[in-house]
């Protein structure tokens, strides 16, 4: 099964998750996702997702000038974002355990 | 960072173009996220990286933009940007209306600028009526743009080309700096527009009273420009309002500037009037006028009809009536101004063509000779009844002054002070 297909449903959750501990600019978020093992995640998809979460009011942003190169726009999780992360996290966990038990029986 | 378009800038410009139908502020936000990443890649690959290398790594800018759209919840690219460029046959008939809307706007903008220039230059409010000629075009343009929407206009190839060119410029450091600077001036510009329009209205009103009707109109347009200028980024339909107004103000300012330059230029050079134009008195030289035309010389006669030479003229306040005096430039170069005084009559100045004395060979060459002639060129028959203070009925016995003669057969002169008929002596 294509991981990219699965990612579509959970990318929001993944992005919220990597911003839980620490704010990050777009490329940070991408790197954290890659480091976590989501190699298939597309660059543009991450940036698009960040914008969508921001427009949904789950993220706030602030700009930090950079010595070398373009300025960086950091995103941070706000209160609605944390609530959403908790909610979606719960949904995912129950979904995953359902899938696990399903697959455990089948395997 | 250098100013030359690097691969990253080219790539970003293409992404930007592919997102052209999204709100510009949103596109900026997206590119702010993308830019550090691309800068990192550029640093990795070195400054000589080619666009192809980026495309190999990230996919084409267009597919990158499509992915951004899909994940960001933006409308898909299909109906606006790509549609116009890929499905030419289908969209060909649909382009007529947006195109008329666009070029109608361009035409009206140029027209407004030009008319304002002329009106500002001549300071004549009537010129503004010429604006009405463009009104039908403008109305059609507005109706069409409201009907088809700005997106269709933006999808026109000429507009896309313009937007892409601007985008490419924006990715260059120096041009981007200039554009940002101009961007910061924008709010001020709309205020300048309003002030300029009001000032223009006041100036016209000072010159022509009927322009008072224009003043509230111009002020209303100025206020509307301030209002629309703030919102034009969000609602591109307002371009149809701010572009002609801006052009009008620019044209008016240039025209007014030209008029000012003309005004200053008119004043100065004539203060020292040119020497060979005796009648150019209106810029500071004294000039005598009689019945609408200039008087260059004055001849006086006494009661016997004897011409008087060397008389000095004064006005009723005792001021000498000083006129420029002209004489011949020596030896024979034409006439020249030799001074100013109130002594009359002046010698006549005559230009004659004479055979040149030192003409070689068979050809007779002529030269212009300037000659000053003193004396009076005519004689005047002074009517006998010109005793100024004594009316004919008064019986003054044995008056020593010239008396009205009983034998005077001349008709009563209508104007006793003027010679009845000058008869040239020559």
Coordinates of C-alpha atoms in Angstrom, one line a residue:
Chain A
X1 CA 0.0 0.0 0.0
X2 CA 1.2 3.4 -0.9
X3 CA 2.2 5.4 2.2
X4 CA 1.5 8.6 0.4
X5 CA -2.1 7.6 0.2
X6 CA -2.2 7.0 3.9
X7 CA -0.4 10.2 4.6
X8 CA -3.2 12.3 3.0
X9 CA -5.4 11.5 5.9
X10 CA -3.0 12.0 8.7
X11 CA -0.6 14.7 7.5
X12 CA -2.6 17.4 9.5
X13 CA -2.1 15.3 12.6
X14 CA 1.6 14.7 11.9
X15 CA 2.3 18.4 11.4
X16 CA 0.4 19.4 14.6
X17 CA 2.4 16.7 16.4
X18 CA 5.8 17.9 15.4
X19 CA 4.9 21.5 16.4
X20 CA 3.7 20.3 19.9
X21 CA 7.1 20.6 21.6
X22 CA 8.8 23.4 19.7
X23 CA 7.8 26.1 17.1
X24 CA 9.3 25.7 13.7
X25 CA 9.4 27.3 10.3
X26 CA 8.2 25.4 7.2
X27 CA 11.5 23.6 6.4
X28 CA 11.9 22.7 10.1
X29 CA 8.5 21.0 10.0
X30 CA 9.4 19.1 6.9
X31 CA 12.8 18.0 8.4
X32 CA 11.2 16.8 11.6
X33 CA 8.6 14.7 9.7
X34 CA 11.4 13.2 7.6
X35 CA 13.5 12.5 10.6
X36 CA 10.5 10.8 12.3
X37 CA 10.5 8.5 9.3
X38 CA 7.9 10.0 7.0
X39 CA 10.2 10.0 4.0
X40 CA 7.4 10.1 1.5
X41 CA 5.9 13.3 2.6
X42 CA 6.0 15.9 -0.2
X43 CA 7.7 19.3 0.3
X44 CA 4.8 21.3 -1.1
X45 CA 2.2 19.2 0.8
X46 CA 3.8 20.2 4.1
X47 CA 3.8 23.9 3.2
X48 CA 0.2 23.7 1.9
X49 CA -0.9 21.9 5.1
X50 CA 0.8 24.5 7.2
X51 CA -1.1 27.2 5.4
X52 CA -4.4 25.3 5.7
X53 CA -4.0 24.7 9.5
X54 CA -3.0 28.4 9.9
X55 CA -6.1 29.5 8.1
X56 CA -8.2 27.2 10.2
X57 CA -7.0 29.0 13.2
X58 CA -5.0 26.1 14.7
X59 CA -1.6 27.8 14.3
X60 CA -0.1 31.2 14.9
X61 CA 2.9 32.5 13.0
X62 CA 5.6 35.0 13.5
X63 CA 8.5 36.1 11.4
X64 CA 12.2 35.9 12.5
X65 CA 14.7 37.7 10.3
X66 CA 17.6 35.6 9.2
X67 CA 21.2 36.7 9.0
X68 CA 21.9 34.8 5.9
X69 CA 19.1 34.2 3.4
X70 CA 15.4 34.9 3.5
X71 CA 13.5 35.5 6.7
X72 CA 11.8 32.6 8.4
X73 CA 8.2 32.4 9.3
X74 CA 7.7 30.3 12.4
X75 CA 4.5 28.5 13.2
X76 CA 3.4 27.6 16.7
X77 CA 0.6 25.6 18.1
X78 CA -2.1 27.7 19.8
X79 CA -4.8 26.5 22.1
X80 CA -7.3 25.4 19.4
X81 CA -4.4 23.6 17.8
X82 CA -3.6 21.7 20.9
X83 CA -7.2 20.8 21.4
X84 CA -7.4 19.5 17.8
X85 CA -4.2 17.6 18.3
X86 CA -5.5 15.9 21.4
X87 CA -8.8 15.1 19.7
X88 CA -7.4 13.9 16.4
X89 CA -4.7 12.0 18.3
X90 CA -7.4 10.1 20.2
X91 CA -9.3 9.3 17.0
X92 CA -6.1 8.1 15.4
X93 CA -5.1 5.9 18.3
X94 CA -8.5 4.2 18.4
X95 CA -8.5 3.8 14.7
X96 CA -5.0 2.4 14.7
X97 CA -5.8 -0.1 17.5
X98 CA -8.9 -1.2 15.6
X99 CA -6.7 -1.7 12.5
X100 CA -4.1 -3.5 14.6
X101 CA -6.5 -5.9 16.1
X102 CA -8.1 -6.4 12.7
X103 CA -4.7 -7.2 11.1
X104 CA -3.6 -9.2 14.1
X105 CA -6.5 -11.5 13.6
X106 CA -5.9 -11.7 9.8
X107 CA -2.1 -12.2 10.2
Chain B
X1 CA 22.7 37.2 -2.5
X2 CA 23.5 38.4 -6.0
X3 CA 21.0 40.1 -8.2
X4 CA 21.3 37.7 -11.1
X5 CA 18.4 35.4 -11.3
X6 CA 19.4 32.2 -9.7
X7 CA 17.7 28.9 -10.3
X8 CA 15.8 29.3 -7.1
X9 CA 14.4 32.6 -8.1
X10 CA 13.4 31.4 -11.5
X11 CA 11.7 28.4 -9.8
X12 CA 9.9 30.6 -7.3
X13 CA 8.8 33.0 -10.0
X14 CA 7.2 30.1 -11.9
X15 CA 5.5 28.8 -8.7
X16 CA 4.2 32.3 -8.2
X17 CA 2.9 32.6 -11.7
X18 CA 1.1 29.2 -11.3
X19 CA -0.6 30.6 -8.1
X20 CA -1.4 33.9 -9.7
X21 CA -5.2 33.5 -9.2
X22 CA -4.9 33.3 -5.4
X23 CA -5.0 36.4 -3.3
X24 CA -1.6 38.1 -3.5
X25 CA -1.1 38.2 0.3
X26 CA -1.7 34.5 0.5
X27 CA 0.8 33.8 -2.3
X28 CA 3.3 35.8 -0.3
X29 CA 2.7 33.7 2.8
X30 CA 3.1 30.5 0.9
X31 CA 6.3 31.7 -0.7
X32 CA 7.6 32.8 2.6
X33 CA 7.3 29.2 3.8
X34 CA 8.9 27.8 0.7
X35 CA 11.8 30.3 0.2
X36 CA 14.1 29.2 3.2
X37 CA 13.8 25.6 2.0
X38 CA 14.8 26.5 -1.5
X39 CA 17.6 28.7 -0.2
X40 CA 18.9 25.8 1.7
X41 CA 18.8 23.6 -1.4
X42 CA 20.6 26.3 -3.3
X43 CA 23.3 26.5 -0.7
X44 CA 23.7 22.8 -0.9
X45 CA 23.9 22.7 -4.7
X46 CA 26.1 25.8 -5.0
X47 CA 25.3 29.1 -6.7
X48 CA 25.8 27.6 -10.2
X49 CA 22.8 25.3 -9.8
X50 CA 20.5 25.1 -12.8
X51 CA 16.7 25.1 -12.8
X52 CA 16.8 21.6 -14.2
X53 CA 18.5 20.4 -11.1
X54 CA 15.8 21.9 -8.9
X55 CA 13.1 20.4 -11.1
X56 CA 14.7 17.0 -10.8
X57 CA 14.6 17.3 -7.1
X58 CA 11.2 19.0 -6.5
X59 CA 9.3 18.4 -9.7
X60 CA 8.3 21.2 -12.0
X61 CA 7.2 24.5 -10.4
X62 CA 3.8 23.9 -11.8
X63 CA 3.4 20.5 -10.2
X64 CA 4.8 21.9 -7.0
X65 CA 2.2 24.6 -7.1
X66 CA -0.5 22.0 -7.8
X67 CA 0.6 20.1 -4.7
X68 CA 0.5 23.3 -2.7
X69 CA -3.0 23.9 -3.9
X70 CA -4.2 20.4 -3.1
X71 CA -2.8 20.3 0.4
X72 CA -3.5 23.9 1.3
X73 CA -7.2 23.6 0.4
X74 CA -6.9 26.2 -2.4
X75 CA -9.1 26.0 -5.5
X76 CA -7.6 23.8 -8.2
X77 CA -5.7 25.4 -10.9
X78 CA -8.0 24.2 -13.7
X79 CA -10.6 27.0 -14.2
X80 CA -8.4 30.0 -14.2
X81 CA -4.7 30.1 -15.0
X82 CA -4.2 26.9 -16.8
X83 CA -7.5 26.9 -18.6
X84 CA -6.6 30.0 -20.6
X85 CA -3.2 28.8 -21.6
X86 CA -3.9 25.1 -22.4
X87 CA -7.3 25.1 -23.9
X88 CA -6.9 27.8 -26.4
X89 CA -9.6 26.7 -28.8
X90 CA -12.2 26.5 -26.1
X91 CA -11.5 29.8 -24.5
X92 CA -10.9 31.8 -27.6
X93 CA -14.4 33.2 -27.8
X94 CA -14.5 33.9 -24.1
X95 CA -11.6 36.2 -24.3
X96 CA -13.3 38.9 -26.2
X97 CA -15.1 40.4 -23.3
X98 CA -12.3 40.4 -20.8
X99 CA -10.0 41.8 -23.5
X100 CA -12.4 44.7 -24.2
X101 CA -12.7 45.3 -20.5
X102 CA -8.9 45.4 -20.1
X103 CA -8.0 47.5 -23.1
X104 CA -11.0 49.8 -22.4
X105 CA -9.4 50.4 -19.1
X106 CA -6.0 51.0 -20.6
X107 CA -7.4 53.4 -23.1
X108 CA -9.4 55.3 -20.5
X109 CA -6.4 55.5 -18.3
X110 CA -4.2 57.0 -21.1
X111 CA -7.1 59.3 -22.1
X112 CA -7.6 60.6 -18.5
X113 CA -3.8 61.2 -18.2
X114 CA -3.7 63.1 -21.5
X115 CA -6.7 65.2 -20.9
X116 CA -5.6 66.1 -17.4
X117 CA -2.2 67.1 -18.8
X118 CA -3.8 69.5 -21.3
X119 CA -6.3 70.8 -18.8
X120 CA -3.5 71.4 -16.3
X121 CA -1.3 73.0 -18.9
X122 CA -4.0 75.4 -20.1
X123 CA -5.7 75.7 -16.7
X124 CA -9.0 75.5 -18.5
X125 CA -11.8 73.4 -17.0
X126 CA -13.6 73.2 -20.4
X127 CA -10.9 70.8 -21.6
X128 CA -12.1 68.3 -19.0
X129 CA -15.3 67.9 -21.0
X130 CA -13.2 65.9 -23.4
X131 CA -13.1 63.3 -20.7
X132 CA -16.8 62.6 -21.6
X133 CA -15.7 61.2 -25.0
X134 CA -14.1 58.3 -23.1
X135 CA -17.1 57.8 -20.9
X136 CA -18.9 55.2 -23.1
X137 CA -15.7 53.2 -23.4
X138 CA -15.2 53.3 -19.7
X139 CA -18.8 52.3 -18.9
X140 CA -18.5 49.3 -21.3
X141 CA -15.2 48.3 -19.7
X142 CA -16.7 48.5 -16.2
X143 CA -19.8 46.6 -17.1
X144 CA -17.8 43.9 -18.8
X145 CA -15.4 43.5 -15.9
X146 CA -18.2 43.2 -13.4
X147 CA -19.9 40.7 -15.7
X148 CA -17.0 38.4 -16.5
X149 CA -15.0 39.0 -13.3
X150 CA -11.4 40.0 -12.8
X151 CA -10.2 36.4 -12.9
X152 CA -11.0 36.2 -16.6
X153 CA -9.2 39.4 -17.3
X154 CA -6.2 38.1 -15.3
X155 CA -6.3 35.0 -17.5
X156 CA -5.6 37.0 -20.6
X157 CA -2.2 36.2 -22.1
X158 CA -1.1 39.8 -22.0
X159 CA -2.0 40.1 -18.3
X160 CA -0.3 36.9 -17.5
X161 CA 2.8 38.0 -19.3
X162 CA 2.8 41.2 -17.3
X163 CA 2.2 39.4 -14.0
X164 CA 5.0 36.9 -14.8
X165 CA 7.4 39.7 -15.7
X166 CA 6.6 41.5 -12.4
X167 CA 7.1 38.3 -10.6
X168 CA 10.5 37.7 -12.1
X169 CA 11.4 41.2 -11.2
X170 CA 10.2 40.6 -7.6
X171 CA 12.5 37.7 -7.2
X172 CA 15.5 39.9 -8.0
X173 CA 17.0 41.5 -5.0
X174 CA 17.4 45.1 -6.3
X175 CA 14.1 45.2 -8.1
X176 CA 12.3 43.7 -5.2
X177 CA 13.8 46.4 -2.9
X178 CA 12.5 49.1 -5.3
X179 CA 9.1 47.5 -5.4
X180 CA 8.9 47.2 -1.7
X181 CA 9.8 50.9 -1.4
X182 CA 7.2 51.9 -3.9
X183 CA 4.8 49.7 -2.0
X184 CA 5.4 51.7 1.2
X185 CA 4.6 54.8 -0.7
X186 CA 1.2 53.6 -1.9
X187 CA -0.9 54.9 1.0
X188 CA 0.8 58.3 0.6
X189 CA 0.1 58.3 -3.1
X190 CA -3.7 58.1 -2.6
X191 CA -3.5 61.0 -0.2
X192 CA -1.4 62.9 -2.8
X193 CA -4.1 62.1 -5.4
X194 CA -6.9 63.5 -3.2
X195 CA -4.9 66.6 -2.4
X196 CA -3.9 67.2 -6.0
X197 CA -7.5 66.8 -7.2
X198 CA -8.7 69.3 -4.6
X199 CA -5.9 71.7 -5.5
X200 CA -6.6 71.3 -9.1
X201 CA -10.3 72.1 -8.5
X202 CA -9.4 75.2 -6.5
X203 CA -7.0 76.4 -9.1
X204 CA -9.5 76.0 -11.9
X205 CA -12.1 77.8 -9.8
X206 CA -9.7 80.7 -9.3
X207 CA -9.4 81.0 -13.0
X208 CA -12.9 80.2 -14.1
X209 CA -15.8 80.7 -11.9
X210 CA -18.0 78.1 -13.4
X211 CA -15.4 75.5 -12.3
X212 CA -17.0 75.7 -8.9
X213 CA -19.3 73.0 -10.1
X214 CA -16.2 70.8 -10.7
X215 CA -14.8 71.2 -7.2
X216 CA -17.1 68.9 -5.2
X217 CA -16.8 66.4 -8.0
X218 CA -13.0 66.4 -7.9
X219 CA -13.0 66.2 -4.1
X220 CA -15.4 63.3 -4.2
X221 CA -13.1 61.5 -6.7
X222 CA -10.1 62.2 -4.5
X223 CA -11.8 60.7 -1.4
X224 CA -12.9 57.7 -3.4
X225 CA -9.4 57.2 -4.5
X226 CA -8.1 57.2 -0.9
X227 CA -10.9 54.7 -0.1
X228 CA -10.3 52.4 -3.1
X229 CA -6.5 52.7 -2.9
X230 CA -6.6 50.9 0.5
X231 CA -8.7 48.1 -0.8
X232 CA -7.4 47.6 -4.3
X233 CA -5.1 44.8 -3.2
X234 CA -8.0 42.8 -2.0
X235 CA -10.5 43.7 -4.8
X236 CA -8.9 44.0 -8.1
X237 CA -12.0 45.4 -9.6
X238 CA -11.1 48.7 -8.0
X239 CA -8.2 48.9 -10.4
X240 CA -10.9 50.2 -12.8
X241 CA -11.3 53.1 -10.5
X242 CA -7.8 53.9 -9.2
X243 CA -5.9 53.5 -12.5
X244 CA -7.7 56.3 -14.4
X245 CA -7.7 58.5 -11.3
X246 CA -3.9 58.0 -10.8
X247 CA -3.3 58.7 -14.5
X248 CA -5.4 61.8 -14.2
X249 CA -3.5 63.1 -11.3
X250 CA -0.1 62.3 -12.9
X251 CA -1.2 64.0 -16.1
X252 CA -2.6 67.0 -14.2
X253 CA 0.6 67.4 -12.1
X254 CA 2.8 67.3 -15.2
X255 CA 0.5 69.7 -17.0
X256 CA 0.4 72.1 -14.1
X257 CA 4.2 71.8 -13.8
X258 CA 4.5 72.6 -17.5
X259 CA 2.2 75.6 -17.1
X260 CA 4.3 76.9 -14.2
X261 CA 7.5 76.6 -16.2
X262 CA 5.8 78.4 -19.1
X263 CA 4.6 81.2 -16.9
X264 CA 8.1 81.7 -15.4
X265 CA 9.7 81.5 -18.8
X266 CA 7.3 84.1 -20.2
X267 CA 8.1 86.7 -17.6
X268 CA 11.9 86.9 -17.7
X269 CA 13.3 87.1 -21.2
X270 CA 11.1 90.1 -22.2
X271 CA 12.1 92.3 -19.3
X272 CA 15.0 93.5 -21.4
X273 CA 12.9 93.9 -24.5
X274 CA 14.4 93.0 -27.7
X275 CA 15.9 96.0 -29.6
X276 CA 14.2 95.7 -32.9
X277 CA 10.6 95.5 -32.0
X278 CA 9.4 99.0 -31.2
X279 CA 5.9 98.1 -30.3
X280 CA 6.7 95.3 -27.9
X281 CA 5.8 97.5 -25.0
X282 CA 3.6 95.3 -23.0
X283 CA 6.4 93.8 -20.9
X284 CA 7.6 96.9 -19.1
X285 CA 8.4 99.4 -21.8
X286 CA 6.2 102.4 -21.9
X287 CA 3.9 102.5 -24.8
X288 CA 1.5 105.1 -26.0
X289 CA -1.8 103.8 -27.3
X290 CA -4.4 105.7 -29.2
X291 CA -7.7 104.0 -30.3
X292 CA -6.3 100.6 -29.8
X293 CA -3.1 100.8 -31.7
X294 CA 0.4 101.9 -30.6
X295 CA 1.6 105.4 -31.2
X296 CA 5.3 105.6 -32.1
X297 CA 5.8 109.2 -32.7
X298 CA 4.1 112.5 -31.8
X299 CA 4.1 115.7 -33.9
X300 CA 3.0 119.0 -32.5
X301 CA 1.9 122.1 -34.3
X302 CA 1.3 125.6 -33.0
X303 CA -1.8 127.6 -33.9
X304 CA -0.3 128.8 -37.1
X305 CA 0.4 125.3 -38.2
X306 CA 4.1 125.6 -37.6
X307 CA 5.6 122.3 -36.5
X308 CA 7.1 122.3 -33.1
X309 CA 10.4 120.5 -32.6
X310 CA 11.8 119.5 -29.2
X311 CA 8.7 119.3 -27.1
X312 CA 8.7 117.4 -23.9
X313 CA 5.6 115.5 -22.9
X314 CA 4.2 114.9 -19.4
X315 CA 1.1 113.3 -18.1
X316 CA -1.4 114.8 -15.7
X317 CA 0.7 113.8 -12.7
X318 CA 3.7 115.5 -14.0
X319 CA 5.4 112.3 -14.9
X320 CA 7.4 112.4 -18.1
X321 CA 5.9 110.3 -20.8
X322 CA 9.0 108.3 -21.6
X323 CA 9.2 106.1 -24.6
X324 CA 12.1 104.1 -26.0
X325 CA 14.0 105.9 -28.6
X326 CA 15.4 104.1 -31.6
X327 CA 18.2 105.1 -33.8
X328 CA 20.3 103.8 -36.6
X329 CA 22.9 101.3 -35.6
X330 CA 26.2 102.7 -37.0
X331 CA 27.2 102.6 -39.7
X332 CA 24.2 101.0 -41.4
X333 CA 23.2 98.0 -39.5
X334 CA 19.5 98.7 -38.9
X335 CA 17.7 100.3 -36.2
X336 CA 18.5 99.9 -32.5
X337 CA 17.2 101.2 -29.3
X338 CA 19.3 104.1 -28.1
X339 CA 17.6 105.1 -24.9
X340 CA 14.4 106.4 -23.4
X341 CA 13.2 110.0 -23.1
X342 CA 10.1 112.1 -23.4
X343 CA 11.3 114.4 -26.2
X344 CA 9.3 114.5 -29.3
X345 CA 9.1 114.3 -32.3
X346 CA 11.5 111.5 -32.9
X347 CA 13.6 111.4 -36.0
X348 CA 12.0 109.0 -38.5
X349 CA 14.0 105.9 -39.3
X350 CA 13.9 104.7 -42.8
X351 CA 15.3 101.6 -44.3
X352 CA 16.2 101.9 -47.9
X353 CA 17.8 99.6 -50.4
X354 CA 20.7 101.2 -52.1
X355 CA 23.1 99.9 -54.7
X356 CA 26.2 99.0 -52.9
X357 CA 29.1 101.3 -53.8
X358 CA 31.8 98.8 -53.7
X359 CA 30.0 96.2 -55.8
X360 CA 32.4 94.3 -57.9
X361 CA 31.7 93.4 -61.5
X362 CA 28.4 93.6 -63.3
X363 CA 26.2 92.6 -60.5
X364 CA 24.7 95.4 -58.5
X365 CA 24.3 94.4 -55.0
X366 CA 22.0 96.2 -52.7
X367 CA 22.4 96.9 -49.1
X368 CA 20.0 98.1 -46.5
X369 CA 20.7 101.6 -45.4
X370 CA 19.2 103.0 -42.3
X371 CA 18.7 106.7 -42.3
X372 CA 17.4 109.0 -39.5
X373 CA 15.4 111.9 -40.8
X374 CA 14.6 114.8 -38.6
X375 CA 11.7 117.1 -39.4
X376 CA 8.0 116.6 -39.9
X377 CA 6.9 114.5 -42.8
X378 CA 3.6 116.3 -43.3
X379 CA 2.0 119.7 -42.8
X380 CA -1.1 120.3 -40.8
X381 CA -3.8 122.7 -41.6
X382 CA -4.8 123.9 -38.2
X383 CA -8.4 125.1 -38.3
X384 CA -8.8 128.7 -37.3
X385 CA -11.4 128.1 -34.7
X386 CA -9.2 126.3 -32.3
X387 CA -8.9 128.9 -29.6
X388 CA -9.2 126.6 -26.8
X389 CA -10.9 128.5 -24.1
X390 CA -13.0 131.0 -25.8
X391 CA -16.3 129.8 -27.2
X392 CA -17.4 131.5 -30.4
X393 CA -20.3 133.4 -28.7
X394 CA -18.1 135.2 -26.2
X395 CA -17.3 138.6 -27.4
X396 CA -13.9 139.4 -26.2
X397 CA -12.9 142.7 -27.6
X398 CA -9.5 143.1 -29.1
X399 CA -8.1 139.8 -28.0
X400 CA -4.5 139.4 -28.9
X401 CA -4.8 135.7 -29.2
X402 CA -5.7 134.1 -32.5
X403 CA -9.4 134.6 -32.8
X404 CA -11.9 132.6 -34.7
X405 CA -12.0 134.2 -38.1
X406 CA -15.3 135.2 -39.5
X407 CA -14.0 134.1 -42.9
X408 CA -13.4 130.6 -41.7
X409 CA -14.9 128.4 -44.3
X410 CA -13.6 125.2 -42.8
X411 CA -16.3 122.9 -41.5
X412 CA -16.3 122.8 -37.7
X413 CA -13.7 120.3 -36.8
X414 CA -14.9 117.4 -34.9
X415 CA -11.7 117.1 -33.0
X416 CA -9.9 120.4 -32.8
X417 CA -6.7 119.0 -31.5
X418 CA -5.9 116.8 -34.4
X419 CA -4.6 117.9 -37.7
X420 CA -7.4 117.7 -40.1
X421 CA -5.6 116.2 -42.9
X422 CA -1.9 115.3 -42.9
X423 CA -0.4 115.9 -46.3
X424 CA 2.9 114.3 -46.7
X425 CA 5.6 116.6 -47.9
X426 CA 7.6 114.1 -49.7

